[in-house]
């Protein structure tokens, strides 16, 4: 008899857990997500960093401190196994006044306690060698070479694809409405798509982890949304080579300046605490964006004219009561494991969190995990036209002419890339065709024109491949349909 | 490093199969050049096939045509003349090895090719500014489209984007889309214009009256809210310095927001090979053959500057081809000296930037602000043209005779008569 595991939430935590648990032959793993695709919650909008692990105080936040550096180390392996787009370019925490060095010394010391390798304080001369475009006010920095950047949603997608290839079952557009507990043991989850039996329920529900925990009567923590806003600029705007942080203040880690992995200058986030009921408030604000602009300018004085922005966006971090990650099997309900409050450095920690959960299942629930004899650790990235040489294009075109046809002109995404993305969507169980699902897999619509040229073409391809009418294709799930009907629908009065 | 992909040889490659490109290719063929036109769409015509309204061709064909009609006339002529073209062909890179050795690498459903050519005419059009560029904040939801995207959805793909529409920008594209939505049964709730005057041609501003659409001058949309789809937009009034007036905010409920906030010439590929750009037009700096600062690279249409009339676009394509012919025959465009065209009072932009005096030339210009009873003057040569009214929305075009073009520079100004 297999032990049935239901993971609630297919973000970076849930997907990582699913992948790690897919390794065991005595587990049957179900990954449940209310959104139409994976990674659309907290994982979607953040600074996309693999942190160095120097920032988390091991006395106040022991779990964060322990898992961040472990996660960083594991990511170095996972990005290769799963072909996740990434760059290991290091971070500089920049000092602009003498007092800042006191703070940097503290971070250095903390980093040493957390076992962060290779950190050191660099002087002004070396600093400008590492980052020539930095503000001339900079006088030194803490240099953390192990910091990197990845695409967070591509990472969730890659991990999920690998998990599914290893037998994990996904349930997308499936919202958990209750958890069945009998005699103090979990029995399964109730959803809009019926009951899913489970011996173990893992709560990786991001912003809604408190709501899920309350379904089994656990109410010792709350999750507060904390909004962060960002600007992202056109790819001809010069950005830094490293990840740049200001020296932190007691209130904030500060506004980060990076060149994200697709080559766009990105600045953000600010931090605004929202009331608990605003867990879907992802609206950008002028005040917030202004704050980010002013903050970024202090590190990167050569910000472009504002018209060079290609997108502004906001994300929510799930801030738990107490501030530390909550990762534990709850004693009062056997089989219920919380993976809650996975705020920064959650993306970094996710792989370590996943192994932690496997350990908890063995140690605290006493289930011995048996490894599969054949478990595939590898997953191939989809084709990207923009990575191909002209010779490779001609090889690909022999297989399918669609690889020679460009759909997204800003980022050079071919029709072939998009068709592959749609196949992959179907592979992990995406039921509602969305432009965003294609966007996160291919980078189509994320360039200079933000999709005004290619979105209709992508809609057409999604409609054809999913067999739906084109106006029913969505931007990002139900309620965001591209149109209201065919072009004469309003005149006929049937839309 | 030369890629190992099939090689083609031409005198001239035209990049972009809209009206500028088609006109250039036709003229080039007539002039006896071996020309290849490349276009990334599945069909020729550029943006014209989705412009199903009339108003095209009054100058060029001396009759009023729709966009598809205008495009098909040019396409027919291309076919009659046997102009070679490829659709679904996207140019990846332009390499400029020497004046008469250029390579265009393109990809298509039959694979990637390199075209060796002596000259290039770049007619890739423009792109539209989007909501983020004009500082709109709030929710990133469905229902926000540029005017061009909405037009593509409706008139290429047959999709109705929404029911209740607010349009940002009263330029021609915004006004034409206001009519288009109204004709298909949508409620156009407002056209919001930042400036104190409408941005479109007079004949298009009439649309608002015809369809009873409120126009808010000196207003801007600053925020979008909605879950999944647009539900409402926040509008604010601005003062004469375009600063927002506190307390003047109001919301309009709608499910669709159309952004028609101007066009930007698509010239990234030209910038990469060092073509000098005029910050006023957003397009390249050119001489009177519409040759850019890189010898043998010509430009026409909306990649040169944003035009109001397709007729001028066609004219520019033809001029560029004549330039390319001369370039190929003489190994370059030569002039005894270049006369610089300078912007004077109330002139926001003027093209071309350098004149040879070897040929007659059309100057295309726009004013910065509307004025009445004015004179367009070129003081250096004593040229004066009376104009009853000038508007930034209406491009001015004046012809200069070759013999008029002399001296170090010519200053174009628009002043009170």
XYZ file of N, CA, C and O in Angstrom, chain B residues 317-384:
272
model
N 9.210 55.600 -49.729
C 9.743 54.326 -50.238
C 10.353 54.510 -51.618
O 11.432 53.975 -51.912
N 9.694 55.276 -52.448
C 10.193 55.502 -53.816
C 11.492 56.306 -53.807
O 12.442 55.983 -54.524
N 11.524 57.339 -52.981
C 12.753 58.150 -52.879
C 13.925 57.275 -52.425
O 15.028 57.352 -52.971
N 13.675 56.436 -51.436
C 14.745 55.566 -50.918
C 15.265 54.652 -52.022
O 16.473 54.424 -52.132
N 14.356 54.134 -52.863
C 14.790 53.241 -53.940
C 15.633 53.977 -54.974
O 16.626 53.449 -55.471
N 15.233 55.179 -55.290
C 16.038 55.972 -56.227
C 17.424 56.218 -55.637
O 18.432 56.162 -56.336
N 17.451 56.465 -54.322
C 18.737 56.628 -53.645
C 19.567 55.365 -53.707
O 20.774 55.398 -53.972
N 18.904 54.230 -53.473
C 19.623 52.947 -53.480
C 20.216 52.673 -54.859
O 21.355 52.217 -54.985
N 19.458 52.984 -55.887
C 19.921 52.789 -57.264
C 21.205 53.609 -57.511
O 22.203 53.117 -58.035
N 21.150 54.863 -57.100
C 22.296 55.763 -57.261
C 23.501 55.255 -56.459
O 24.634 55.248 -56.935
N 23.212 54.810 -55.257
C 24.259 54.292 -54.372
C 24.963 53.101 -55.012
O 26.193 53.008 -55.032
N 24.153 52.193 -55.554
C 24.717 50.968 -56.128
C 25.530 51.309 -57.387
O 26.626 50.782 -57.593
N 25.013 52.213 -58.206
C 25.708 52.553 -59.453
C 27.002 53.323 -59.213
O 27.999 53.108 -59.890
N 26.968 54.236 -58.250
C 28.139 55.092 -58.041
C 29.010 54.661 -56.870
O 29.990 55.319 -56.559
N 28.587 53.600 -56.204
C 29.359 53.159 -55.046
C 29.223 54.111 -53.868
O 30.082 54.159 -52.994
N 28.177 54.878 -53.857
C 27.976 55.772 -52.719
C 27.121 56.952 -53.135
O 26.883 57.174 -54.319
N 26.606 57.680 -52.151
C 25.847 58.893 -52.431
C 26.807 60.066 -52.240
O 27.326 60.279 -51.150
N 27.027 60.785 -53.302
C 27.985 61.883 -53.197
C 27.261 63.208 -53.290
O 26.225 63.335 -53.920
N 27.850 64.205 -52.654
C 27.303 65.544 -52.770
C 28.462 66.512 -52.658
O 29.443 66.238 -51.964
N 28.325 67.628 -53.352
C 29.365 68.656 -53.242
C 29.454 69.094 -51.795
O 30.496 69.215 -51.220
N 28.311 69.353 -51.220
C 28.277 69.641 -49.787
C 26.867 69.372 -49.279
O 25.903 69.366 -50.047
N 26.777 69.086 -47.991
C 25.475 68.800 -47.397
C 24.959 70.042 -46.682
O 25.652 70.614 -45.849
N 23.749 70.448 -47.009
C 23.107 71.580 -46.349
C 22.273 71.030 -45.190
O 21.412 70.173 -45.394
N 22.557 71.528 -44.008
C 21.869 70.999 -42.831
C 20.510 71.685 -42.667
O 20.408 72.899 -42.828
N 19.485 70.890 -42.348
C 18.159 71.448 -42.090
C 18.000 71.591 -40.576
O 18.175 70.619 -39.840
N 17.718 72.815 -40.136
C 17.613 73.043 -38.686
C 16.192 73.392 -38.278
O 15.430 73.962 -39.065
N 15.869 73.043 -37.021
C 14.532 73.330 -36.498
C 14.531 74.713 -35.874
O 15.329 74.996 -34.987
N 13.614 75.574 -36.345
C 13.444 76.889 -35.732
C 12.194 76.923 -34.879
O 11.695 75.877 -34.428
N 11.669 78.117 -34.672
C 10.482 78.358 -33.857
C 9.324 77.389 -34.184
O 8.963 77.221 -35.347
N 8.758 76.803 -33.155
C 7.587 75.913 -33.260
C 7.737 74.784 -34.294
O 6.758 74.371 -34.904
N 8.927 74.283 -34.467
C 9.107 73.084 -35.301
C 9.670 71.990 -34.405
O 10.745 72.130 -33.835
N 8.890 70.929 -34.248
C 9.307 69.857 -33.337
C 10.250 68.893 -34.044
O 11.184 68.379 -33.470
N 9.963 68.631 -35.318
C 10.824 67.718 -36.046
C 10.759 68.044 -37.529
O 9.753 68.580 -38.028
N 11.855 67.754 -38.211
C 11.868 67.915 -39.657
C 12.809 66.880 -40.269
O 13.849 66.556 -39.709
N 12.379 66.328 -41.389
C 13.093 65.271 -42.101
C 13.026 65.611 -43.584
O 11.967 66.089 -44.027
N 14.077 65.393 -44.390
C 15.411 64.876 -44.058
C 16.255 65.913 -43.309
O 15.910 67.083 -43.261
N 17.380 65.432 -42.805
C 18.234 66.284 -41.992
C 19.324 66.968 -42.805
O 19.824 68.004 -42.402
N 19.718 66.352 -43.947
C 20.773 66.920 -44.788
C 20.315 66.900 -46.253
O 19.787 65.878 -46.720
N 20.539 68.002 -46.944
C 20.110 68.101 -48.344
C 21.338 68.324 -49.225
O 22.280 69.033 -48.833
N 21.291 67.713 -50.411
C 22.450 67.818 -51.311
C 22.320 69.007 -52.257
O 23.314 69.560 -52.707
N 21.075 69.379 -52.570
C 20.889 70.387 -53.602
C 20.973 69.816 -55.002
O 20.834 70.528 -55.989
N 21.185 68.492 -55.115
C 21.241 67.857 -56.431
C 19.848 67.511 -56.936
O 19.675 67.193 -58.112
N 18.884 67.502 -56.069
C 17.546 67.107 -56.491
C 16.493 67.841 -55.665
O 16.769 68.319 -54.569
N 15.297 67.897 -56.230
C 14.178 68.457 -55.483
C 13.915 67.542 -54.271
O 14.191 66.344 -54.325
N 13.342 68.120 -53.240
C 13.130 67.303 -52.053
C 11.848 67.733 -51.344
O 11.451 68.907 -51.401
N 11.183 66.771 -50.717
C 10.068 67.072 -49.813
C 10.599 67.111 -48.389
O 11.295 66.184 -47.962
N 10.264 68.188 -47.682
C 10.533 68.232 -46.245
C 9.255 67.823 -45.526
O 8.170 68.312 -45.850
N 9.411 66.919 -44.554
C 8.280 66.520 -43.713
C 8.524 67.111 -42.334
O 9.600 66.930 -41.774
N 7.525 67.828 -41.802
C 7.755 68.414 -40.484
C 6.483 68.443 -39.658
O 5.369 68.343 -40.172
N 6.709 68.547 -38.362
C 5.590 68.718 -37.427
C 5.881 69.892 -36.514
O 7.035 70.132 -36.137
N 4.802 70.603 -36.146
C 4.949 71.710 -35.199
C 4.835 71.173 -33.777
O 4.372 70.059 -33.549
N 5.280 72.007 -32.824
C 5.207 71.611 -31.411
C 3.834 71.894 -30.835
O 3.364 71.179 -29.975
N 3.210 72.997 -31.280
C 1.913 73.371 -30.692
C 1.031 73.976 -31.786
O 1.531 74.502 -32.792
N -0.291 73.905 -31.600
C -1.187 74.424 -32.629
C -1.115 75.956 -32.704
O -0.946 76.617 -31.683
N -1.245 76.497 -33.903
C -1.257 77.947 -34.101
C -2.171 78.239 -35.290
O -2.370 77.384 -36.147
N -2.674 79.478 -35.318
C -3.489 79.901 -36.460
C -2.821 81.075 -37.156
O -2.054 81.819 -36.537
N -3.163 81.249 -38.440
C -2.636 82.377 -39.230
C -1.117 82.472 -39.099
O -0.591 83.395 -38.514
N -0.462 81.474 -39.607
C 0.996 81.447 -39.456
C 1.688 81.452 -40.813
O 1.048 81.283 -41.866
N 2.980 81.648 -40.751
C 3.828 81.474 -41.921
C 4.893 80.442 -41.618
O 5.499 80.479 -40.550
N 5.073 79.531 -42.564
C 6.204 78.631 -42.491
C 7.321 79.328 -43.262
O 7.143 79.689 -44.424
N 8.442 79.555 -42.589
C 9.508 80.328 -43.227
C 10.827 79.576 -43.227
O 11.132 78.835 -42.293
N 11.576 79.805 -44.299
C 12.972 79.385 -44.323
C 13.768 80.662 -44.609
O 13.958 81.052 -45.765
N 14.183 81.363 -43.547
C 14.716 82.718 -43.713
C 15.949 82.770 -44.632
O 16.100 83.723 -45.399
N 16.805 81.746 -44.591
C 18.047 81.782 -45.378
C 17.779 81.977 -46.873
O 18.597 82.554 -47.583
N 16.635 81.463 -47.356
C 16.356 81.569 -48.792
C 15.097 82.400 -49.058
O 14.575 82.428 -50.173
N 14.610 83.051 -48.001
C 13.454 83.935 -48.152
C 12.158 83.233 -48.515
O 11.229 83.836 -49.038
N 12.050 81.923 -48.205
C 10.845 81.164 -48.522
C 9.778 81.396 -47.456
O 10.082 81.312 -46.268
N 8.551 81.724 -47.874
C 7.461 81.938 -46.918
C 6.208 81.249 -47.446
O 5.861 81.439 -48.605
